[in-house]
Amino acid sequence: GKTLIARAIANQAKATFIRLSGSDLIQRYMGESVHMVRELFELAREKSPSILFIDEIDAIGTQRSSDPLSGTQVAHAEILMQLLSEMDGFDNRGNVRIMAATNRVDMLDHALLRPGRFDRILEIPLPDADSRREIFRIHSAKLPLAADLDIDTVLGMTEGTTGAEIQSICREAAMFAIRRNADSVTGNDFGNAVAKVRKTGKPVKYTDIMYY
């Protein structure tokens, strides 16, 4: 949902959209991530007007500790320092804006939230029941849903999920139906999909949710 909002803002502003994933950065070799941050900021300048969107920024921007750091923590700190350096050096950036998304703003390093960096925070809540229904409608539109499928029951399973999780649930439910060589996607397929996406460890029984 947050990524889609950032894309929509870029589209509305007729700006180039550049996405950087914090989780992708920490999976790279030490030094490579720092170089990648530098290159993406340079690309944002070249493609101005642009919006540089850093997804899952908490993966690289958690609060630093005064305790001795492990090798992994040192790597994360180097990435964060490069990010802060690039943001501070953007005085002459032209028409470039930086956005980021996180599910744990409380864990972010205070240096990221100083004026001139990320000094405006917009909370985007989880989708409510009506929003989940619309998201489900969009992502299930092309699925051969079973005639007796109770949409309200399926939506009850998705309480507390994000838009991206609902999309994944629809996709996984279709895969469960394919594995059964079935002609339609049933409530049990969605129950299995919810368990897989939300990692509950066991299938959510379609009938268990029926009267909630």
Short mmCIF file of N, CA and C in Angstrom, two decimals, residues 70 76 96 189 197 204:
data_model
loop_
_atom_site.label_atom_id
_atom_site.label_comp_id
_atom_site.label_asym_id
_atom_site.label_seq_id
_atom_site.Cartn_x
_atom_site.Cartn_y
_atom_site.Cartn_z
N SER A 70 28.76 -5.88 16.03
CA SER A 70 29.16 -7.07 15.29
C SER A 70 29.47 -6.68 13.86
N HIS A 76 25.62 -2.42 8.55
CA HIS A 76 24.39 -1.64 8.57
C HIS A 76 24.68 -0.18 8.89
N VAL A 96 14.22 17.01 -6.62
CA VAL A 96 14.28 15.62 -6.16
C VAL A 96 13.68 15.56 -4.76
N ASP A 189 -9.22 -23.09 0.15
CA ASP A 189 -8.02 -22.60 -0.53
C ASP A 189 -7.59 -21.27 0.07
N VAL A 197 0.53 -17.07 4.04
CA VAL A 197 0.98 -15.68 3.95
C VAL A 197 1.24 -15.09 5.33
N VAL A 204 -6.09 -21.99 8.22
CA VAL A 204 -7.27 -21.37 8.83
C VAL A 204 -8.48 -22.03 8.20
#
